[in-house]
Amino acid sequence: MKLANYPADYASAHDDNLFEFDEVDTSRPCELHFYDGESNLLGVRRYVGRESIATSPKAFVLSQLNPHPAPLVEGCRFAVLSGREAALSVGYNNNSERTPEVLFTCSHKALAVDTPLGSSEEWRTISVGECDEVTICVAPSTTIVALAIFANGVTVPLAKQLNKHKGIVALCFNANHILLHSSAPQGATEFEVVVRSGAVECVRIHYRVVPPVEGGVRLAWLSADGSIRYHTFPRPTSHKLLASRREGVAVESWEEVELDSGVLSIREARTLSEIVASPLVWRLVNGEFEPQSIVGHNVLRGVARPERVSLTICPQEKTSFNL
């Protein structure tokens, strides 16, 4: 048996990327062994009477993914966050040979080196004390740099490191680190975060600084591009306490919360409306992100574009990464 083709690095875990083999010995059963990045066996597939084999590792790759929001930070740093990518290789010829290891990501599209997960230019909102992340796909042995740039031209260095990781790297930061920096202009209402890999500008995020809202609800969600986005909704518009009963006795209770974004810019609302289709949503509670279910939603539109988003959410005790 010979390896004829295999997926490229940074392929989407959601696609049927194929490992292809030809010149297969049809006189006996053939087995393919699937391994993760730590050489742990994920599963075995057996084939009989096949001269060639094309097999998708999609199920094995998805079983390794468990994306979650970045931990809250006080400053600013680059981080490799677990659960957003998975490495896989295939053993063949009685497991005496192994294909090259391929890195898959949770994005719904194949990624390229020195590109962001999402648009290269985005618009977001943030308040003092809130954390956010900016994610890019990078190759090892490259120097990655992050800067904050204010409207008056003042530039604040945020982070710099020689990257050793192949795949997704996140810039995690607290807005205080930028807005309260000694070089930052007082009362700034906007700034940009730029991330570069070597001489390449990978991404530029425009932030509009909004006043913190007492009782606001900060949500995070997995977007189709594989990144995790964040947004703070104003104080909930209503609360409902629900319960399940058995023989007239409440055995379980939970709270449903209705949220309304208020009027947003077209760009901000377009990004926020993605939360409706996300398979994973979290709510920040006491410094931890807790899984949520969206049980109702409404995207209100202006002239052919969304301008505000309303949601009804409730806690979800257990969540999994589903297609």
Short mmCIF file of C-alpha atoms in Angstrom, two decimals:
data_model
loop_
_atom_site.label_atom_id
_atom_site.label_comp_id
_atom_site.label_asym_id
_atom_site.label_seq_id
_atom_site.Cartn_x
_atom_site.Cartn_y
_atom_site.Cartn_z
CA MET A 1 0.00 0.00 0.00
CA LYS A 2 1.22 3.48 -0.85
CA LEU A 3 0.13 6.86 0.46
CA ALA A 4 -1.21 8.78 -2.55
CA ASN A 5 -2.52 11.99 -0.97
CA TYR A 6 -3.31 13.58 2.38
CA PRO A 7 -4.81 16.89 3.60
CA ALA A 8 -2.78 20.05 4.01
CA ASP A 9 -2.18 21.59 7.43
CA TYR A 10 -4.82 24.02 8.77
CA ALA A 11 -7.63 22.10 7.03
CA SER A 12 -11.15 22.48 8.43
CA ALA A 13 -12.26 19.73 10.79
CA HIS A 14 -15.74 20.05 9.28
CA ASP A 15 -14.70 19.08 5.75
CA ASP A 16 -14.30 15.54 4.44
CA ASN A 17 -10.56 15.86 3.95
CA LEU A 18 -9.29 12.55 2.58
CA PHE A 19 -6.28 10.38 3.24
CA GLU A 20 -5.86 8.40 0.02
CA PHE A 21 -4.00 5.14 -0.51
CA ASP A 22 -3.43 3.04 -3.63
CA GLU A 23 -1.76 -0.26 -4.56
CA VAL A 24 -3.65 -1.93 -1.74
CA ASP A 25 -3.14 -5.71 -1.34
CA THR A 26 -6.63 -7.14 -1.98
CA SER A 27 -5.69 -10.65 -0.84
CA ARG A 28 -6.11 -9.78 2.84
CA PRO A 29 -7.92 -7.27 5.03
CA CYS A 30 -6.33 -3.86 5.38
CA GLU A 31 -6.41 -1.79 8.56
CA LEU A 32 -5.86 1.92 9.04
CA HIS A 33 -5.00 3.19 12.53
CA PHE A 34 -5.84 6.80 13.44
CA TYR A 35 -3.66 8.61 16.00
CA ASP A 36 -3.84 11.99 17.72
CA GLY A 37 -0.91 14.36 18.17
CA GLU A 38 0.25 12.41 21.25
CA SER A 39 0.21 9.09 19.34
CA ASN A 40 -2.88 7.93 21.22
CA LEU A 41 -4.98 5.53 19.17
CA LEU A 42 -8.32 7.09 18.24
CA GLY A 43 -9.74 4.24 16.22
CA VAL A 44 -9.20 1.59 13.56
CA ARG A 45 -10.93 1.05 10.20
CA ARG A 46 -10.77 -2.25 8.32
CA TYR A 47 -11.18 -2.64 4.55
CA VAL A 48 -11.57 -5.82 2.49
CA GLY A 49 -11.05 -6.26 -1.27
CA ARG A 50 -10.25 -2.60 -1.97
CA GLU A 51 -7.55 -1.71 -4.51
CA SER A 52 -7.57 1.90 -3.31
CA ILE A 53 -8.84 3.63 -0.18
CA ALA A 54 -10.00 7.19 0.43
CA THR A 55 -10.96 7.79 4.04
CA SER A 56 -12.08 10.88 5.94
CA PRO A 57 -10.87 11.33 9.55
CA LYS A 58 -13.64 13.86 10.25
CA ALA A 59 -15.25 11.93 13.12
CA PHE A 60 -11.91 11.35 14.84
CA VAL A 61 -10.87 14.98 14.48
CA LEU A 62 -14.17 16.41 15.76
CA SER A 63 -13.98 14.15 18.79
CA GLN A 64 -10.79 15.95 19.86
CA LEU A 65 -12.13 19.50 19.55
CA ASN A 66 -13.47 21.32 22.59
CA PRO A 67 -13.17 25.08 22.01
CA HIS A 68 -13.81 27.38 24.96
CA PRO A 69 -13.26 31.06 25.81
CA ALA A 70 -9.84 32.27 26.89
CA PRO A 71 -9.26 32.68 30.64
CA LEU A 72 -9.62 36.26 31.86
CA VAL A 73 -6.34 38.18 32.02
CA GLU A 74 -5.13 41.35 33.71
CA GLY A 75 -2.59 42.36 31.08
CA CYS A 76 -1.91 41.22 27.53
CA ARG A 77 -0.27 38.06 26.21
CA PHE A 78 -0.15 35.61 23.34
CA ALA A 79 -1.53 32.18 24.20
CA VAL A 80 -2.15 28.79 22.62
CA LEU A 81 -5.66 27.79 23.71
CA SER A 82 -6.49 24.09 23.83
CA GLY A 83 -9.45 22.54 22.08
CA ARG A 84 -9.43 24.67 18.92
CA GLU A 85 -7.24 22.44 16.78
CA ALA A 86 -6.36 18.76 16.53
CA ALA A 87 -3.46 16.85 15.01
CA LEU A 88 -3.98 13.47 13.35
CA SER A 89 -1.94 10.85 11.49
CA VAL A 90 -2.78 7.46 10.00
CA GLY A 91 -0.84 4.22 10.42
CA TYR A 92 -0.88 1.80 7.46
CA ASN A 93 0.92 -1.29 6.08
CA ASN A 94 0.28 -3.27 9.28
CA ASN A 95 0.95 -0.06 11.16
CA SER A 96 4.60 -0.12 10.08
CA GLU A 97 4.28 3.25 8.34
CA ARG A 98 2.66 6.50 9.39
CA THR A 99 1.38 9.40 7.30
CA PRO A 100 2.67 12.91 8.06
CA GLU A 101 0.79 14.51 10.94
CA VAL A 102 -1.91 16.93 9.76
CA LEU A 103 -3.22 19.84 11.82
CA PHE A 104 -6.99 20.45 11.61
CA THR A 105 -8.81 23.46 13.09
CA CYS A 106 -12.35 24.15 14.29
CA SER A 107 -12.84 26.76 11.56
CA HIS A 108 -15.39 25.99 8.85
CA LYS A 109 -12.83 26.93 6.23
CA ALA A 110 -9.22 26.00 5.56
CA LEU A 111 -6.82 28.52 7.09
CA ALA A 112 -3.60 29.97 5.75
CA VAL A 113 -0.47 31.09 7.58
CA ASP A 114 -0.37 34.72 8.73
CA THR A 115 -4.13 35.19 8.41
CA PRO A 116 -6.81 35.83 11.05
CA LEU A 117 -9.71 33.59 11.95
CA GLY A 118 -12.26 35.88 10.40
CA SER A 119 -11.93 39.14 8.53
CA SER A 120 -8.61 40.97 8.38
CA GLU A 121 -10.46 44.09 9.56
CA GLU A 122 -13.29 44.07 12.11
CA TRP A 123 -15.28 46.42 14.34
CA ARG A 124 -16.04 45.57 17.98
CA THR A 125 -17.11 47.25 21.22
CA ILE A 126 -15.36 46.98 24.59
CA SER A 127 -15.57 48.55 28.07
CA VAL A 128 -13.00 49.27 30.73
CA GLY A 129 -12.07 46.03 32.50
CA GLU A 130 -13.37 43.71 29.79
CA CYS A 131 -11.24 41.06 28.11
CA ASP A 132 -11.13 40.11 24.45
CA GLU A 133 -9.07 37.93 22.14
CA VAL A 134 -7.72 38.25 18.61
CA THR A 135 -6.84 34.95 16.91
CA ILE A 136 -4.52 34.27 14.00
CA CYS A 137 -3.04 31.24 12.24
CA VAL A 138 0.76 31.28 12.28
CA ALA A 139 3.73 29.09 11.47
CA PRO A 140 6.46 28.31 14.03
CA SER A 141 9.69 30.29 14.26
CA THR A 142 8.05 33.61 13.46
CA THR A 143 8.04 36.73 15.62
CA ILE A 144 4.52 37.91 16.39
CA VAL A 145 3.85 41.45 17.62
CA ALA A 146 0.70 43.19 18.89
CA LEU A 147 0.17 46.96 19.06
CA ALA A 148 -2.63 49.29 20.13
CA ILE A 149 -3.01 52.43 18.03
CA PHE A 150 -5.10 55.42 19.13
CA ALA A 151 -6.79 57.99 16.93
CA ASN A 152 -4.13 60.62 17.75
CA GLY A 153 -1.40 58.33 16.45
CA VAL A 154 -0.08 57.15 19.84
CA THR A 155 1.06 53.53 19.65
CA VAL A 156 1.20 51.24 22.69
CA PRO A 157 3.18 47.98 22.44
CA LEU A 158 1.12 45.09 23.80
CA ALA A 159 3.03 41.84 23.30
CA LYS A 160 5.91 40.36 21.36
CA GLN A 161 7.28 36.84 21.23
CA LEU A 162 9.04 34.30 19.04
CA ASN A 163 6.25 31.92 18.20
CA LYS A 164 7.03 28.19 18.52
CA HIS A 165 3.53 26.91 17.81
CA LYS A 166 2.08 25.77 14.49
CA GLY A 167 -1.57 26.73 14.22
CA ILE A 168 -3.93 29.01 16.13
CA VAL A 169 -2.50 31.62 18.50
CA ALA A 170 -4.63 34.10 20.42
CA LEU A 171 -3.78 37.57 21.66
CA CYS A 172 -5.62 37.78 25.00
CA PHE A 173 -5.91 41.19 26.62
CA ASN A 174 -7.72 43.26 29.21
CA ALA A 175 -8.92 46.65 27.98
CA ASN A 176 -7.46 48.25 31.13
CA HIS A 177 -4.00 47.31 29.92
CA ILE A 178 -4.57 49.52 26.88
CA LEU A 179 -6.84 52.31 28.11
CA LEU A 180 -4.97 52.88 31.39
CA HIS A 181 -1.49 52.65 29.86
CA SER A 182 0.72 55.63 30.70
CA SER A 183 1.01 56.50 26.99
CA ALA A 184 -2.70 56.20 26.23
CA PRO A 185 -4.68 59.42 25.76
CA GLN A 186 -7.15 60.06 28.58
CA GLY A 187 -10.80 59.41 27.79
CA ALA A 188 -10.07 57.60 24.53
CA THR A 189 -13.25 56.45 22.81
CA GLU A 190 -11.65 54.25 20.17
CA PHE A 191 -8.45 52.40 19.35
CA GLU A 192 -7.16 49.70 17.03
CA VAL A 193 -5.37 46.45 17.84
CA VAL A 194 -2.94 45.29 15.16
CA VAL A 195 -1.23 41.88 15.13
CA ARG A 196 1.77 41.27 12.88
CA SER A 197 3.71 38.13 12.03
CA GLY A 198 7.15 39.21 10.93
CA ALA A 199 6.56 42.01 8.42
CA VAL A 200 2.99 40.86 7.61
CA GLU A 201 -0.01 42.60 9.16
CA CYS A 202 -2.36 39.71 9.93
CA VAL A 203 -5.34 41.55 11.41
CA ARG A 204 -6.57 44.99 12.48
CA ILE A 205 -9.48 45.26 14.92
CA HIS A 206 -11.27 48.58 15.46
CA TYR A 207 -12.61 48.99 19.00
CA ARG A 208 -15.25 51.46 20.10
CA VAL A 209 -15.02 52.09 23.85
CA VAL A 210 -18.46 52.06 25.48
CA PRO A 211 -19.38 52.88 29.09
CA PRO A 212 -19.66 49.83 31.38
CA VAL A 213 -23.24 48.87 32.19
CA GLU A 214 -24.17 47.83 35.71
CA GLY A 215 -25.76 44.41 35.55
CA GLY A 216 -24.66 43.86 31.96
CA VAL A 217 -24.37 40.30 30.62
CA ARG A 218 -21.19 39.35 28.75
CA LEU A 219 -21.57 36.47 26.31
CA ALA A 220 -19.04 34.53 24.28
CA TRP A 221 -19.76 32.33 21.27
CA LEU A 222 -17.97 30.15 18.78
CA SER A 223 -18.16 31.70 15.33
CA ALA A 224 -18.09 29.82 12.03
CA ASP A 225 -14.53 30.99 11.38
CA GLY A 226 -13.32 29.14 14.50
CA SER A 227 -12.70 32.20 16.66
CA ILE A 228 -14.55 33.01 19.86
CA ARG A 229 -16.28 36.39 19.96
CA TYR A 230 -17.47 38.40 22.95
CA HIS A 231 -20.16 41.01 23.52
CA THR A 232 -21.73 42.63 26.57
CA PHE A 233 -25.49 43.07 26.52
CA PRO A 234 -27.16 45.72 28.70
CA ARG A 235 -29.01 44.71 31.84
CA PRO A 236 -31.52 41.90 31.03
CA THR A 237 -34.93 43.13 29.97
CA SER A 238 -36.66 40.32 31.89
CA HIS A 239 -36.08 37.21 34.00
CA LYS A 240 -38.22 34.08 34.14
CA LEU A 241 -37.82 31.39 36.79
CA LEU A 242 -38.89 28.02 35.39
CA ALA A 243 -39.14 24.63 37.06
CA SER A 244 -39.78 21.02 36.18
CA ARG A 245 -42.07 19.09 38.49
CA ARG A 246 -42.57 15.49 39.45
CA GLU A 247 -45.76 14.54 41.29
CA GLY A 248 -46.36 18.22 41.97
CA VAL A 249 -42.91 18.80 43.49
CA ALA A 250 -40.31 21.02 41.80
CA VAL A 251 -37.24 18.88 41.12
CA GLU A 252 -35.26 21.30 38.97
CA SER A 253 -35.38 25.04 38.39
CA TRP A 254 -33.58 27.42 36.07
CA GLU A 255 -33.69 31.00 34.92
CA GLU A 256 -34.39 32.31 31.44
CA VAL A 257 -32.95 35.74 30.72
CA GLU A 258 -34.04 38.04 27.90
CA LEU A 259 -31.32 40.28 26.43
CA ASP A 260 -31.46 43.15 23.95
CA SER A 261 -28.34 44.64 22.43
CA GLY A 262 -29.86 48.07 21.84
CA VAL A 263 -29.05 49.88 18.60
CA LEU A 264 -25.67 48.93 17.14
CA SER A 265 -23.72 50.07 14.14
CA ILE A 266 -24.28 47.99 11.03
CA ARG A 267 -20.83 46.42 11.32
CA GLU A 268 -21.22 45.58 15.02
CA ALA A 269 -24.70 44.14 14.56
CA ARG A 270 -23.59 42.00 11.63
CA THR A 271 -20.95 40.35 13.84
CA LEU A 272 -23.27 39.95 16.83
CA SER A 273 -26.02 38.34 14.77
CA GLU A 274 -23.70 35.34 14.22
CA ILE A 275 -24.40 34.26 17.81
CA VAL A 276 -27.84 32.98 16.76
CA ALA A 277 -26.33 30.16 14.66
CA SER A 278 -23.46 29.30 17.01
CA PRO A 279 -23.32 25.74 18.42
CA LEU A 280 -21.57 26.99 21.58
CA VAL A 281 -22.50 30.00 23.69
CA TRP A 282 -21.24 30.97 27.15
CA ARG A 283 -22.15 33.56 29.79
CA LEU A 284 -19.56 35.16 32.05
CA VAL A 285 -20.60 34.50 35.67
CA ASN A 286 -18.31 35.35 38.59
CA GLY A 287 -15.21 35.28 36.40
CA GLU A 288 -16.04 31.96 34.70
CA PHE A 289 -17.72 31.22 31.38
CA GLU A 290 -20.76 28.95 31.79
CA PRO A 291 -22.42 27.16 28.83
CA GLN A 292 -25.77 28.57 27.72
CA SER A 293 -28.61 27.63 25.40
CA ILE A 294 -30.33 30.16 23.16
CA VAL A 295 -34.04 29.39 23.44
CA GLY A 296 -35.31 32.41 21.53
CA HIS A 297 -33.92 35.14 19.32
CA ASN A 298 -34.80 38.04 17.07
CA VAL A 299 -32.59 40.01 14.69
CA LEU A 300 -34.21 43.38 14.03
CA ARG A 301 -33.22 44.93 10.74
CA GLY A 302 -32.90 48.44 9.46
CA VAL A 303 -32.53 49.00 5.75
CA ALA A 304 -31.75 45.43 4.67
CA ARG A 305 -29.24 45.06 7.53
CA PRO A 306 -29.45 44.04 11.21
CA GLU A 307 -29.27 46.87 13.72
CA ARG A 308 -30.03 45.14 17.01
CA VAL A 309 -30.17 41.61 18.35
CA SER A 310 -32.38 40.20 21.10
CA LEU A 311 -31.89 36.78 22.73
CA THR A 312 -33.39 34.58 25.40
CA ILE A 313 -30.81 32.38 27.13
CA CYS A 314 -30.76 29.82 29.92
CA PRO A 315 -27.99 27.74 31.53
CA GLN A 316 -26.93 24.56 29.83
CA GLU A 317 -25.43 22.12 32.29
CA LYS A 318 -23.51 20.15 29.73
CA THR A 319 -22.46 21.15 26.24
CA SER A 320 -20.57 19.42 23.44
CA PHE A 321 -19.02 20.56 20.17
CA ASN A 322 -21.54 19.64 17.49
CA LEU A 323 -21.78 20.32 13.76
#
